[in-house]
Structure formats: structure tokens, C-alpha cells
Short mmCIF file of C-alpha atoms in Angstrom, two decimals:
data_model
loop_
_atom_site.label_atom_id
_atom_site.label_comp_id
_atom_site.label_asym_id
_atom_site.label_seq_id
_atom_site.Cartn_x
_atom_site.Cartn_y
_atom_site.Cartn_z
CA MET A 1 17.66 5.53 19.37
CA ALA A 2 19.13 2.21 19.50
CA GLY A 3 22.30 1.14 17.98
CA ARG A 4 22.73 -0.43 14.62
CA ALA A 5 22.24 -3.42 13.96
CA LEU A 6 22.46 -6.61 10.85
CA LEU A 7 20.15 -9.70 10.72
CA ARG A 8 19.67 -13.08 8.14
CA ILE A 9 17.14 -13.48 6.66
CA ILE A 10 16.15 -17.07 4.93
CA PHE A 11 13.74 -19.01 3.51
CA ALA A 12 11.63 -21.49 4.67
CA ASP A 13 13.41 -23.75 1.87
CA GLN A 14 16.51 -22.04 2.25
CA SER A 15 16.54 -21.56 -1.20
CA ASP A 16 17.34 -17.82 -0.24
CA SER A 17 19.04 -15.91 1.82
CA ARG A 18 19.36 -11.88 2.87
CA LYS A 19 20.94 -9.61 5.00
CA LEU A 20 18.73 -7.14 6.32
CA THR A 21 20.39 -3.46 7.89
CA LEU A 22 17.93 -1.91 10.48
CA ASP A 23 19.19 1.70 11.21
CA SER A 24 17.09 1.71 14.05
CA GLY A 25 18.04 -1.62 15.84
CA ILE A 26 16.35 -4.47 16.92
CA PRO A 27 12.47 -3.11 16.94
CA ALA A 28 10.33 -3.25 20.01
CA THR A 29 7.83 -6.00 19.15
CA VAL A 30 7.82 -8.67 17.01
CA GLU A 31 5.04 -7.34 15.17
CA GLU A 32 7.36 -4.22 14.56
CA LEU A 33 9.66 -6.32 13.12
CA HIS A 34 7.51 -8.26 11.20
CA THR A 35 6.41 -5.33 9.67
CA PHE A 36 9.82 -4.50 9.01
CA VAL A 37 11.10 -7.92 7.39
CA LYS A 38 7.59 -7.80 5.11
CA THR A 39 8.31 -4.11 3.67
CA SER A 40 11.81 -4.58 3.48
CA LEU A 41 11.88 -8.20 1.67
CA GLN A 42 8.48 -6.77 -0.48
CA LEU A 43 6.64 -10.20 0.78
CA LYS A 44 2.85 -10.29 -0.21
CA GLU A 45 2.17 -13.74 1.64
CA ASP A 46 1.23 -13.87 5.26
CA PHE A 47 4.45 -15.80 7.67
CA ARG A 48 5.33 -16.20 10.46
CA LEU A 49 9.39 -15.61 11.67
CA GLN A 50 11.62 -18.01 13.75
CA TYR A 51 14.68 -17.90 15.49
CA MET A 52 17.88 -19.99 16.14
CA ASP A 53 18.02 -21.26 19.45
CA VAL A 54 20.30 -21.52 20.74
CA ASP A 55 19.40 -24.07 23.58
CA PHE A 56 18.03 -26.64 21.36
CA ASN A 57 20.33 -25.45 18.02
CA GLU A 58 17.01 -25.72 16.19
CA PHE A 59 14.24 -22.72 14.94
CA MET A 60 11.33 -21.87 17.05
CA ASN A 61 8.63 -19.51 16.82
CA LEU A 62 10.09 -16.21 17.77
CA THR A 63 7.77 -14.97 20.61
CA SER A 64 9.91 -11.60 22.03
CA VAL A 65 12.35 -9.70 19.98
CA SER A 66 14.68 -10.30 23.20
CA GLU A 67 15.39 -14.23 21.59
CA ILE A 68 17.52 -12.35 19.13
CA GLN A 69 20.62 -9.87 18.70
CA ASP A 70 22.49 -8.14 16.21
CA LYS A 71 23.49 -11.08 13.00
CA SER A 72 20.75 -13.25 14.48
CA THR A 73 19.13 -15.76 11.85
CA LEU A 74 15.93 -15.06 11.01
CA LYS A 75 13.31 -17.78 9.50
CA VAL A 76 10.37 -17.07 7.01
CA ILE A 77 7.59 -19.18 6.97
CA TYR A 78 4.69 -18.51 4.80
CA SER A 79 1.29 -19.73 6.31
CA PRO A 80 -0.25 -20.79 2.71
CA ILE A 81 -3.91 -21.15 4.79
CA LEU A 82 -3.92 -17.36 5.00
CA SER A 83 -3.46 -16.25 2.18
CA ASN A 84 -6.23 -14.34 -0.13
CA ILE A 85 -6.71 -17.16 -2.66
CA GLU A 86 -7.73 -20.24 -1.18
CA PRO A 87 -6.47 -23.48 -3.16
CA SER A 88 -9.52 -25.76 -4.47
CA ILE A 89 -9.78 -29.60 -5.29
CA THR A 90 -11.79 -30.87 -7.49
CA LEU A 91 -12.32 -35.00 -7.10
CA TYR A 92 -13.04 -37.07 -10.07
CA THR A 93 -14.23 -40.48 -9.48
CA VAL A 94 -12.16 -42.96 -12.35
CA ASP A 95 -15.95 -44.31 -13.31
CA SER A 96 -16.86 -40.58 -14.41
CA PHE A 97 -13.55 -39.76 -16.05
CA ASP A 98 -14.40 -40.84 -19.27
CA LYS A 99 -13.80 -39.42 -23.22
CA THR A 100 -17.00 -37.41 -23.28
CA SER A 101 -15.81 -34.24 -21.79
CA ILE A 102 -12.37 -34.41 -23.99
CA THR A 103 -13.54 -35.87 -27.61
CA GLY A 104 -17.44 -36.18 -27.11
CA SER A 105 -16.94 -40.35 -27.27
CA SER A 106 -18.10 -42.11 -24.35
CA GLU A 107 -15.62 -44.55 -24.07
CA PRO A 108 -13.80 -45.11 -21.33
CA LEU A 109 -10.49 -42.57 -21.44
CA ILE A 110 -8.30 -45.59 -20.13
CA PRO A 111 -9.15 -49.13 -20.78
CA GLU A 112 -10.98 -51.09 -17.65
CA SER A 113 -8.39 -53.47 -17.88
CA SER A 114 -5.37 -51.16 -17.05
CA ILE A 115 -7.76 -49.57 -13.92
CA ALA A 116 -8.03 -53.00 -12.46
CA SER A 117 -4.24 -53.78 -12.86
CA CYS A 118 -2.40 -50.20 -11.44
CA CYS A 119 -4.98 -48.98 -8.53
CA SER A 120 -7.77 -49.22 -5.85
CA ASP A 121 -11.92 -49.05 -6.58
CA ASP A 122 -11.93 -45.80 -4.74
CA MET A 123 -8.80 -44.26 -6.50
CA VAL A 124 -9.28 -40.87 -7.44
CA TYR A 125 -7.79 -38.14 -9.74
CA THR A 126 -7.37 -34.47 -8.65
CA SER A 127 -7.49 -31.28 -10.51
CA THR A 128 -6.33 -27.86 -8.66
CA PRO A 129 -7.27 -24.96 -10.74
CA HIS A 130 -4.87 -21.59 -11.29
CA PRO A 131 -6.07 -18.41 -9.33
CA SER A 132 -9.04 -16.76 -11.97
CA PRO A 133 -8.41 -13.24 -13.50
CA GLU A 134 -11.10 -12.04 -10.70
CA ALA A 135 -8.77 -13.24 -8.35
CA GLN A 136 -5.42 -11.36 -9.35
CA ALA A 137 -7.03 -8.48 -10.18
CA SER A 138 -9.10 -7.81 -7.26
CA GLN A 139 -5.77 -7.02 -5.10
CA LEU A 140 -2.76 -5.46 -7.02
CA LEU A 141 0.71 -4.80 -6.33
CA SER A 142 2.83 -1.50 -5.55
CA TRP A 143 5.02 0.34 -8.17
CA PRO A 144 8.41 -2.24 -8.19
CA THR A 145 11.91 -0.51 -7.53
CA VAL A 146 12.67 -1.91 -10.95
CA PHE A 147 10.33 -2.78 -13.52
CA VAL A 148 10.88 -6.20 -15.14
CA VAL A 149 10.09 -6.49 -18.69
CA PRO A 150 7.78 -9.87 -19.38
CA LYS A 151 8.65 -12.33 -21.76
CA LEU A 152 6.94 -11.77 -25.03
CA THR A 153 5.65 -14.18 -27.70
CA TYR A 154 8.55 -16.42 -29.15
CA GLU A 155 8.36 -14.84 -32.66
CA ALA A 156 8.64 -11.04 -31.23
CA GLU A 157 11.63 -12.75 -28.81
CA PHE A 158 13.51 -14.33 -31.33
CA GLU A 159 13.34 -11.40 -34.22
CA LEU A 160 14.42 -9.13 -31.09
CA HIS A 161 16.89 -11.17 -30.48
CA LEU A 162 18.67 -11.19 -33.44
CA LYS A 163 18.74 -7.86 -33.86
CA ASN A 164 19.95 -6.81 -30.75
CA ALA A 165 22.40 -9.66 -32.07
CA GLU A 166 23.19 -7.12 -35.08
CA PHE A 167 22.72 -4.15 -32.91
CA GLU A 168 25.35 -4.63 -30.98
CA THR A 169 28.04 -6.07 -33.89
CA THR A 170 27.09 -2.72 -36.64
CA GLY A 171 25.95 -0.69 -34.30
CA THR A 172 22.56 -0.11 -36.51
CA TYR A 173 18.92 0.70 -34.55
CA PHE A 174 15.99 -1.31 -35.17
CA GLN A 175 12.23 0.16 -35.89
CA PRO A 176 10.08 -2.87 -35.80
CA GLY A 177 7.08 -3.31 -37.77
CA LEU A 178 3.32 -1.87 -36.19
CA LYS A 179 2.73 -6.09 -35.86
CA LEU A 180 5.87 -6.69 -33.80
CA LYS A 181 5.43 -2.78 -31.97
CA GLY A 182 2.06 -3.66 -31.18
CA VAL A 183 3.15 -7.03 -29.70
CA ILE A 184 6.27 -5.15 -27.54
CA LEU A 185 3.32 -2.51 -26.37
CA ASP A 186 0.90 -5.36 -25.70
CA GLY A 187 3.40 -7.01 -23.46
CA LEU A 188 4.67 -4.07 -21.25
CA ALA A 189 0.77 -2.71 -20.88
CA GLN A 190 -0.30 -6.21 -19.87
CA GLU A 191 2.57 -5.74 -16.82
CA MET A 192 1.91 -2.07 -16.27
CA ILE A 193 -1.94 -2.88 -15.48
CA LYS A 194 -0.93 -5.02 -12.67
CA PHE A 195 0.00 -2.37 -10.92
CA THR A 196 -2.13 0.27 -12.13
CA LYS A 197 -4.47 1.47 -14.57
CA TYR A 198 -2.87 4.80 -14.25
CA PRO A 199 0.43 5.18 -14.61
CA LYS A 200 2.06 8.82 -14.06
CA ASP A 201 4.72 10.02 -16.85
CA TYR A 202 7.78 8.77 -14.52
CA GLN A 203 6.05 5.10 -14.54
CA CYS A 204 6.19 5.38 -18.26
CA GLU A 205 9.29 6.56 -18.50
CA GLU A 206 11.09 3.82 -16.22
CA VAL A 207 9.18 1.66 -18.24
CA ALA A 208 10.42 2.86 -21.55
CA ALA A 209 13.85 2.58 -20.32
CA ALA A 210 14.03 -0.97 -19.67
CA LEU A 211 12.44 -1.48 -21.86
CA THR A 212 15.59 0.03 -23.96
CA ARG A 213 18.21 -1.38 -21.79
CA ALA A 214 16.35 -5.19 -21.99
CA HIS A 215 16.84 -4.75 -25.83
CA PRO A 216 19.27 -1.62 -27.14
CA CYS A 217 18.34 -2.16 -31.04
CA LEU A 218 14.83 -0.39 -29.71
CA GLY A 219 17.16 2.99 -28.67
CA GLN A 220 15.64 5.58 -30.65
CA LEU A 221 18.13 8.52 -32.32
CA GLY A 222 15.88 10.96 -32.71
CA SER A 223 14.88 10.84 -29.20
CA LYS A 224 16.88 12.80 -26.39
CA THR A 225 16.83 10.32 -24.34
CA GLY A 226 16.80 7.90 -26.51
CA PHE A 227 13.53 6.30 -25.75
CA GLY A 228 11.03 9.39 -25.60
CA GLY A 229 8.66 7.25 -29.02
CA TRP A 230 8.08 5.18 -26.31
CA LYS A 231 7.40 6.17 -23.21
CA GLN A 232 4.17 8.35 -25.51
CA SER A 233 3.21 5.65 -27.25
CA LEU A 234 3.15 3.22 -23.70
CA LYS A 235 0.29 5.94 -22.68
CA TYR A 236 -1.77 5.62 -25.70
CA LYS A 237 -1.67 2.10 -25.55
CA MET A 238 -2.45 2.37 -21.57
CA GLN A 239 -5.10 5.07 -22.41
CA ASN A 240 -6.51 2.17 -25.18
CA TYR A 241 -6.43 -0.45 -22.34
CA ARG A 242 -8.45 1.33 -19.73
CA THR A 243 -11.08 2.52 -22.39
CA LYS A 244 -11.61 -2.25 -22.51
CA LEU A 245 -11.50 -2.06 -19.16
CA GLY A 246 -14.50 0.84 -19.04
CA ARG A 247 -16.38 -1.46 -22.14
CA LEU A 248 -16.30 -4.45 -19.54
CA GLY A 249 -17.17 -2.74 -16.39
CA HIS A 250 -14.29 -2.38 -14.23
CA PRO A 251 -15.50 0.40 -11.71
CA GLU A 252 -11.84 1.78 -11.15
CA ILE A 253 -12.01 3.10 -14.74
CA LEU A 254 -16.79 3.26 -14.56
CA VAL A 255 -15.85 6.07 -11.70
CA ASN A 256 -13.88 8.06 -14.54
CA SER A 257 -16.68 7.60 -17.36
CA LEU A 258 -18.79 10.77 -18.97
CA LYS A 259 -21.96 8.41 -17.42
CA HIS A 260 -20.43 9.80 -13.78
CA LYS A 261 -21.28 13.68 -15.37
CA LYS A 262 -23.65 16.47 -13.13
CA THR A 263 -27.20 17.00 -14.38
CA GLY A 264 -25.97 19.86 -16.33
CA GLN A 265 -22.85 19.76 -17.29
CA GLY A 266 -22.68 19.07 -20.80
CA LYS A 267 -20.36 16.91 -22.04
CA ALA A 268 -17.47 17.22 -19.26
CA ALA A 269 -17.08 14.44 -16.83
CA ALA A 270 -17.36 15.19 -12.55
CA ASN A 271 -15.72 14.16 -9.46
CA ILE A 272 -12.74 12.71 -11.38
CA LYS A 273 -11.54 10.52 -9.18
CA LYS A 274 -7.92 8.65 -9.75
CA PRO A 275 -5.14 7.48 -7.66
CA ARG A 276 -3.35 10.70 -6.50
CA LYS A 277 -1.45 9.66 -3.35
CA ALA A 278 0.06 6.61 -5.01
CA GLU A 279 -3.34 4.03 -3.74
CA VAL A 280 -2.41 0.73 -5.40
CA ASN A 281 -6.24 -0.29 -4.30
CA TYR A 282 -7.83 2.37 -5.26
CA ILE A 283 -11.14 0.74 -6.42
CA PRO A 284 -10.65 -2.78 -5.80
CA LEU A 285 -12.62 -6.03 -7.79
CA HIS A 286 -15.63 -7.58 -5.67
CA PRO A 287 -14.34 -10.94 -4.40
CA LYS A 288 -15.39 -13.71 -6.52
CA GLY A 289 -18.80 -14.53 -6.21
CA GLU A 290 -19.38 -11.72 -4.47
CA THR A 291 -22.01 -8.89 -5.33
CA THR A 292 -22.84 -5.60 -4.13
CA GLU A 293 -25.73 -6.84 -2.57
CA SER A 294 -23.88 -9.73 -0.40
CA LEU A 295 -21.32 -7.50 0.47
CA GLU A 296 -24.15 -5.01 2.29
CA ASN A 297 -25.39 -7.91 3.43
CA GLU A 298 -21.94 -8.05 5.02
CA ARG A 299 -22.01 -4.53 5.82
CA ILE A 300 -25.09 -4.75 8.35
CA ALA A 301 -23.68 -8.65 9.56
CA LEU A 302 -20.74 -6.70 10.61
CA LEU A 303 -22.75 -3.71 13.20
CA SER A 304 -23.73 -7.04 14.63
CA GLU A 305 -20.19 -8.50 15.13
CA LEU A 306 -19.02 -5.17 16.86
CA LYS A 307 -21.35 -5.68 19.55
CA LYS A 308 -19.69 -8.38 20.66
CA ARG A 309 -16.71 -8.81 22.97
CA ASP A 310 -13.26 -10.21 21.63
CA ASN A 311 -14.54 -10.28 18.72
CA GLU A 312 -11.29 -8.70 16.32
CA VAL A 313 -11.43 -11.79 14.06
CA VAL A 314 -14.55 -11.93 12.93
CA ILE A 315 -14.67 -8.31 12.49
CA LYS A 316 -11.15 -8.20 10.63
CA ALA A 317 -12.58 -10.63 8.35
CA LYS A 318 -15.33 -8.94 7.08
CA MET A 319 -13.48 -5.54 6.91
CA GLU A 320 -11.35 -7.60 4.59
CA LYS A 321 -14.25 -9.06 2.66
CA THR A 322 -16.21 -5.97 2.26
CA PHE A 323 -12.85 -3.43 1.03
CA SER A 324 -13.62 -3.29 -2.25
CA HIS A 325 -18.07 -2.18 -1.23
CA ARG A 326 -16.33 0.26 1.16
CA ARG A 327 -14.12 1.83 -1.65
CA LEU A 328 -16.95 2.12 -4.40
CA GLU A 329 -18.95 3.75 -2.21
CA ILE A 330 -16.19 6.72 -0.66
CA VAL A 331 -15.44 7.16 -4.46
CA GLU A 332 -18.16 7.05 -6.51
CA GLN A 333 -20.65 8.88 -3.60
CA ARG A 334 -18.71 10.97 -1.33
CA PRO A 335 -20.25 10.69 1.65
CA LEU A 336 -20.56 12.46 4.62
CA ILE A 337 -18.65 11.65 6.64
CA GLY A 338 -20.75 11.76 10.22
CA ASP A 339 -23.42 9.59 7.75
CA PHE A 340 -20.78 6.79 6.49
CA LYS A 341 -18.95 6.48 10.28
CA CYS A 342 -22.67 5.45 11.12
CA ARG A 343 -22.77 2.42 8.67
CA TRP A 344 -18.92 1.75 8.49
CA PRO A 345 -17.77 2.38 12.70
CA ALA A 346 -15.61 -0.46 12.39
CA LEU A 347 -12.99 1.31 10.01
CA PHE A 348 -12.22 3.85 13.18
CA GLN A 349 -10.79 1.66 15.40
CA GLN A 350 -6.77 2.19 15.29
CA SER A 351 -6.12 -1.77 13.69
CA GLU A 352 -9.17 -0.69 11.31
CA VAL A 353 -6.98 2.36 10.29
CA ASN A 354 -2.80 0.53 9.88
CA ALA A 355 -5.39 -2.61 7.81
CA GLU A 356 -7.13 -0.19 5.26
CA PHE A 357 -3.96 1.68 5.05
CA LEU A 358 -2.13 -1.53 4.65
CA ARG A 359 -4.80 -2.38 1.67
CA ILE A 360 -4.82 0.98 -0.23
CA THR A 361 -0.76 1.22 -0.86
CA THR A 362 0.27 -2.30 0.47
CA SER A 363 2.83 -0.33 3.59
CA PRO A 364 2.30 -0.32 6.79
CA LEU A 365 1.10 2.60 8.30
CA GLN A 366 2.37 3.22 12.18
CA SER A 367 4.88 1.28 12.50
CA LYS A 368 6.65 2.34 9.33
CA PHE A 369 5.93 6.26 10.16
CA MET A 370 6.95 5.63 13.59
CA TRP A 371 10.41 3.76 12.75
CA GLN A 372 11.27 6.35 9.75
CA LEU A 373 10.70 9.62 11.67
CA ASP A 374 13.00 7.71 14.14
CA HIS A 375 15.66 7.38 12.04
CA PHE A 376 15.40 10.98 10.44
CA SER A 377 15.14 12.56 13.63
CA ASP A 378 18.82 12.83 14.97
CA LYS A 379 19.33 14.19 10.95
CA LEU A 380 16.52 16.49 11.23
CA LEU A 381 17.16 18.41 14.79
CA LYS A 382 20.76 18.92 13.08
CA ILE A 383 18.82 21.34 10.52
CA PHE A 384 16.42 22.72 13.27
CA LYS A 385 19.04 23.82 15.04
CA THR A 386 21.18 25.62 12.20
CA LYS A 387 17.57 27.69 11.43
CA GLY A 388 17.50 31.44 13.06
CA GLY A 389 15.37 34.36 13.08
CA VAL A 390 11.70 34.05 13.78
CA LYS A 391 11.24 30.85 12.34
CA GLY A 392 14.16 29.03 14.24
CA HIS A 393 13.02 30.89 17.58
CA LYS A 394 9.34 29.33 16.99
CA ILE A 395 10.88 25.26 16.20
CA LYS A 396 13.24 26.20 19.80
CA GLU A 397 10.25 26.73 21.36
CA ALA A 398 8.54 24.00 20.28
CA LEU A 399 11.46 21.63 20.77
CA ALA A 400 12.06 22.65 24.52
CA ILE A 401 8.60 21.11 25.27
CA SER A 402 10.67 17.81 24.93
CA ASP A 403 13.30 18.51 26.78
CA SER A 404 10.51 18.33 30.16
CA PHE A 405 9.37 14.81 29.27
CA GLU A 406 10.95 11.63 28.57
CA ASN A 407 7.93 10.23 26.78
CA ILE A 408 8.84 9.16 23.21
CA HIS A 409 5.62 10.26 21.69
CA ILE A 410 5.84 13.93 23.12
CA LYS A 411 9.54 14.25 21.71
CA ARG A 412 7.72 12.77 18.31
CA GLY A 413 4.83 15.31 18.36
CA CYS A 414 7.31 18.22 18.99
CA ILE A 415 9.74 16.86 15.28
CA LEU A 416 6.04 17.14 13.96
CA ARG A 417 5.25 21.11 14.60
CA SER A 418 8.93 21.55 13.56
CA ILE A 419 8.48 19.77 10.34
CA ALA A 420 5.06 22.20 10.55
CA ILE A 421 7.11 25.05 11.29
CA TYR A 422 9.91 24.95 8.80
CA LEU A 423 7.98 24.67 5.94
CA ASN A 424 6.06 27.94 7.03
CA GLU A 425 2.98 26.10 7.74
CA ASP A 426 1.32 27.35 11.77
CA PRO A 427 0.65 23.80 13.54
CA ASP A 428 -0.78 25.73 16.65
CA SER A 429 -4.26 25.93 14.11
CA PHE A 430 -3.85 22.39 13.35
CA PHE A 431 -3.34 21.33 16.45
CA LYS A 432 -5.97 22.65 18.81
CA GLU A 433 -5.01 22.31 22.55
CA TYR A 434 -8.13 23.08 25.16
CA GLN A 435 -9.08 22.73 29.14
CA ALA A 436 -10.63 20.19 30.03
CA SER A 437 -12.65 22.24 32.33
CA ALA A 438 -14.07 24.16 29.13
CA SER A 439 -15.10 20.93 27.60
CA GLU A 440 -18.37 22.76 26.01
CA ASP A 441 -16.49 25.80 23.97
CA ALA A 442 -14.05 22.82 23.18
CA LYS A 443 -16.96 21.35 21.70
CA ARG A 444 -18.78 24.81 20.11
CA ASP A 445 -14.96 24.91 17.79
CA MET A 446 -14.31 21.49 16.99
CA ALA A 447 -17.97 21.27 15.18
CA ASN A 448 -16.79 24.18 13.17
CA THR A 449 -13.42 22.18 12.49
CA VAL A 450 -12.87 21.00 8.97
CA MET A 451 -9.83 18.75 10.22
CA GLY A 452 -8.05 18.49 13.22
CA ILE A 453 -6.25 17.34 15.94
CA TYR A 454 -7.39 18.55 19.07
CA THR A 455 -5.80 17.41 22.93
CA LEU A 456 -7.96 18.42 26.59
CA GLN A 457 -5.11 19.55 29.14
CA ARG A 458 -5.59 18.49 32.37
CA ASP A 459 -5.74 21.40 34.99
CA VAL A 460 -3.41 19.50 37.40
CA ASP A 461 -0.44 17.96 36.36
CA GLY A 462 -0.96 19.24 32.37
CA GLN A 463 -1.05 15.70 30.98
CA PRO A 464 -3.54 15.02 27.95
CA GLU A 465 -6.83 13.82 29.35
CA ASP A 466 -8.01 13.21 25.41
CA VAL A 467 -6.85 13.46 21.94
CA GLY A 468 -8.74 13.16 19.30
CA ILE A 469 -9.46 13.64 15.86
CA VAL A 470 -12.46 16.15 14.27
CA ILE A 471 -13.36 15.66 10.63
CA GLU A 472 -16.11 18.00 9.05
CA GLY A 473 -17.05 18.96 12.48
CA ASN A 474 -17.31 15.15 14.26
CA ILE A 475 -14.94 13.54 16.36
CA VAL A 476 -14.03 10.65 14.56
CA MET A 477 -12.05 9.08 16.89
CA ASP A 478 -11.24 9.89 20.65
CA ASN A 479 -8.43 8.14 23.56
CA LEU A 480 -5.74 8.64 20.99
CA GLY A 481 -3.17 8.87 24.12
CA SER A 482 -0.84 11.63 22.25
CA VAL A 483 -0.95 14.18 18.99
CA ILE A 484 1.37 12.23 17.24
CA VAL A 485 -0.29 8.90 17.26
CA GLY A 486 -3.49 10.90 16.19
CA PHE A 487 -1.77 12.17 13.39
CA VAL A 488 -0.60 9.47 11.98
CA MET A 489 -4.02 8.23 12.39
CA LEU A 490 -5.54 10.80 10.44
CA LEU A 491 -3.07 10.30 7.50
CA GLY A 492 -4.13 6.89 7.70
CA LEU A 493 -8.18 8.09 7.23
CA ILE A 494 -7.47 10.38 5.19
CA TYR A 495 -6.25 7.60 2.85
CA ALA A 496 -9.47 5.41 4.24
CA LEU A 497 -12.22 8.31 2.97
CA ASP A 498 -9.78 9.51 0.51
CA LEU A 499 -9.81 12.94 1.66
CA SER A 500 -7.44 15.73 0.39
CA PHE A 501 -4.95 16.95 2.70
CA PRO A 502 -5.77 20.04 4.82
CA ASP A 503 -4.91 23.18 3.37
CA ASN A 504 -3.15 24.80 6.33
CA LEU A 505 -0.75 22.06 6.83
CA LYS A 506 -0.51 19.98 3.56
CA HIS A 507 2.87 20.80 2.97
CA THR A 508 3.48 18.95 6.01
CA PHE A 509 1.09 15.68 5.36
CA GLU A 510 2.47 15.96 1.96
CA PHE A 511 6.51 15.55 3.85
CA MET A 512 5.24 12.60 5.94
CA GLN A 513 3.72 10.55 2.56
CA LYS A 514 6.54 11.26 0.28
CA VAL A 515 9.40 11.54 2.20
CA VAL A 516 8.67 9.78 5.81
CA MET A 517 6.41 7.20 4.31
CA ASN A 518 8.46 7.33 0.40
CA LEU A 519 4.84 6.69 -1.27
CA ASP A 520 5.56 8.42 -4.50
CA GLY A 521 7.86 10.79 -3.75
CA HIS A 522 9.21 11.86 -7.15
CA LYS A 523 7.15 15.30 -7.44
CA LEU A 524 7.87 17.23 -4.15
CA ASN A 525 7.20 21.12 -3.48
CA GLY A 526 9.81 22.70 -3.58
CA LYS A 527 10.10 23.66 0.32
CA ILE A 528 9.85 19.62 0.97
CA GLU A 529 12.21 19.02 -1.83
CA SER A 530 14.60 21.70 -0.49
CA LEU A 531 14.23 19.58 3.08
CA LYS A 532 14.50 16.66 1.59
CA ILE A 533 17.66 17.42 0.19
CA LYS A 534 19.34 18.27 3.28
CA LEU A 535 17.90 15.01 5.04
CA PHE A 536 19.64 13.09 3.12
CA ASP A 537 22.80 15.23 2.34
#
């Protein structure tokens, strides 16, 4: 693994610069570096990278990582034309811009003499509207590392300012009235709804703690933490917000309503579906101007585009456009995997699995997974070597395979198996190996497999002839090259298809989600928490 590297990141307007630490060294490709910069700095817009060229002493587009080294300077150049929200301009001629739209009068808004003296006959006024609430709400943001309390109304901010000053002087806590408390909770809820419709307990606690840090006078003496009452009030407020959104027809709320109960089940809601694995965009809204029918037509057109060569750009655009339609179908209808693959074959490609995972979690999949696993690998190997007994012997056998090969993917696969063994799981029940000569037997076995990764080994040199993924007895992806790539793709498909982790390897998947990918790692299984403590010790 490469040594530690530092990069200086500046932005196009040079108003901001940051230091970026790469613990595993500079990535092997520009794409991996781009992903790491986007993830580490939490950049939401599309951008390209430039480096300072020593020959011309100017910033040039970065096309190869060989152009940079430790302590190089990179510039982030945003690409507004690739933004999700396309700016639009409304043009008005001078003749048509009158008082009618404002005052109801037919008199010109600007005297004709003034117009003639200051502009030509073809002068136009421009108006650039703000993004619509529908466009803003269609894609959420990931939960922030530090929650920032939003600005409230002027009256509320002024009153809290006075009470904070009084608290600093006398130490007297402030008990806000119902009106002010409602304003505070409304402001917090409107900020929280930007990140999640169903906040978890720790998220409500973080918001309540941030409120009392921003306004110390709102601390609560009767609470053990000093903000327990605010935390509970936030939970009720978010419940009320969800009720309002449900009445307005928000799809993520409607899918959990009593209207979706099964026949004969009484008043209990069936198939309650909520984000459970740190999904940010669980069921987003349709793009502006699109309906279920229009997006279904896009899906049908996508099937035709798949038959064309070198058509990745069009396919990616249509997959992005139909994301909300696809998610609603998955979560609401729970289709069989075989049927769903026939409807959405483009999703079962490596590039689209990565793209779908990014849409759902706002976090990159393959590049981040490999980067983080390599980052933890040395410490994991040290932990594994200290393990004795039967478990230690199995781990030693699993790691011995990597000593015979220089392939980094084989090493990663051995570490993956060792993690499963360490967590008291049997990797052989999930990672199935077959001889290529016995392919018919392998197919019969895979037809009865709920979820797993298979490897077809050659009889001659022991190298894999094929590595693929099986879900519900269907081979959904093949020719993946290695077990570790198969595992990453399966993790992405579990998110894309809203599936549960397999029972025979659920702790390993949870470790990868919460520790390696750092997605919702606040509540861990005891075995995983023990390994995480040793990993960060």
C-alpha cells in the first residue's frame, strides 16, 4: 500500500482552500481521486480537477495521476451545465412589460421616453427563477457530520438573543411559550426534512444537542442530558410533518400508510418500508414535469437504447431520469428479481450498480469500498494473527491463499473471508466454488440459492473462469473477475433492490456497511463493535 500523501485543494474562485490527507497514498486512477475528493469534501455538484503544471506554471486539466505527487495543488472546477437543476431564463420584451401584471393598470411601467433614452428597441428584461420545491425535494442530502441550527424568524432570534444574554449573566434557563416553541420546532423540522423523513433516535438527539449549544438558555434542568425534552418534542414534530406530507401525497410516506395494508389484515399496516441501511434517497419524487406514465415510456425506450453500441451516455441519462420510478416499483411492488431484471436490465451492469448506489446513499460504492478496505487491511491482518483456536486456524488457512498470488483482488478476497470467520460466520456457505467441468451440477445448485457468489474454477491452472452473483436462483451478474468485486456489486444490488442482508453472512455485510463504508455506524452488533474497537485502537 502506498505511503501517506497530502494535497492542497483550492476552488475556482480561490476563496477557499483545504488540506486533504490520503492515508493510502495517491489513488491509481483519476476517477478514484475524483471520487475521494468528492466524498471527503462532501461536494454535491459535478466538477473536474486541474493540477498546477510545472512547465507552464498554470492549472491544466488532470488526465493522469502521474502528473501529481505528495503536496501537489489541485483546483476544483465546477461544471454547472451538468447540474441536476438546469437554469432557465424567461425573456420579456419592453413593450409587453407593463403595470398590468403588477397593478392591474394598462399604463406602461416605465415611461416611453425613459425607455427610448436608455435602451435600444430590442432590449429585453431577463428573469431567472429559483429552483422549484419539487426539484429541491427530489434529491435529499446525506445526514451532516455536524448539524447546524437554522436561522429562525427575526422575533424568535431576537427573543432568544436576550434570553441567552440573561443566561450568561444569571444562569437562568428560559422556558419558551407555546408559540415560540412551535417556531423553534418548525425551523428544526424543516431543516431535518432536507436529510431524512424518518430520523433515527441518535439524529433527533444530535439536533436537540445542537439547539442547546446554539442557545444555551434552552437547556433543561429536569433532563439527564439537558435536552431530553427537546429530543422528544422533535420526534412528535417529525411525526406531524410526515402526516402532512402523506396528505399531500408524498410517495415515501404513502408507501407506509394503512392504504397499503394487505386484504384481511385489519388495521395493521403491511409491508412497512422505511430506510434501514442509511439510504438517503429512499423514494424520491419524480423529476419536474414527469409522471409515472411518462417515466414508464422512458423505461421502454431504455430497452431499445441497450441494443445500440457505445451508448453509455444515453443509458446513464435515462437511468438517472427514471430513478424515482424504479425505486417506487421496487419498494412498493416488491417484484421477483427475475421479472425485475427483464424490466430493468441496464441496472445489472457494474457501472449502473455503482451509479444507483450513489443515487441512493450519495456515497460512492466500489472506489470507496476498495479504498477503505485497503486502508484497514494492515490493522485487520494484525488482529487476525492474534486469534487462536479453531477460528484462528481457519483464518490462517484463508489468508495463506493470498501468499501464492500477487493479485490485489485475491488478497482483498482473503481478508473478506477472514472477516466472516472472525465474526463467527461460514464464508463457504455463501461463496460457492465449482469446477468448470461440472457446470451443469453448479447450475442446479445455484437454482436453489437465495443469495450468494459463485466461482467457476478452471481444471488446469486454478484461475476462475467466471465469478457471478445469484439472487433468488437467478444469475443476475457474471464475468465479474474476482470474489471481492462480486461482493461489492452484491452490496450495491442489495441497496438497489432494497433487499435484506443474507442470514448466513449478515454480520459481514453489516461490518462492511457500517464500518468500512461508514454508513449509519451508530448502533452495532456486539461482535462487530468489538472488532471495530480493536480496529481503531
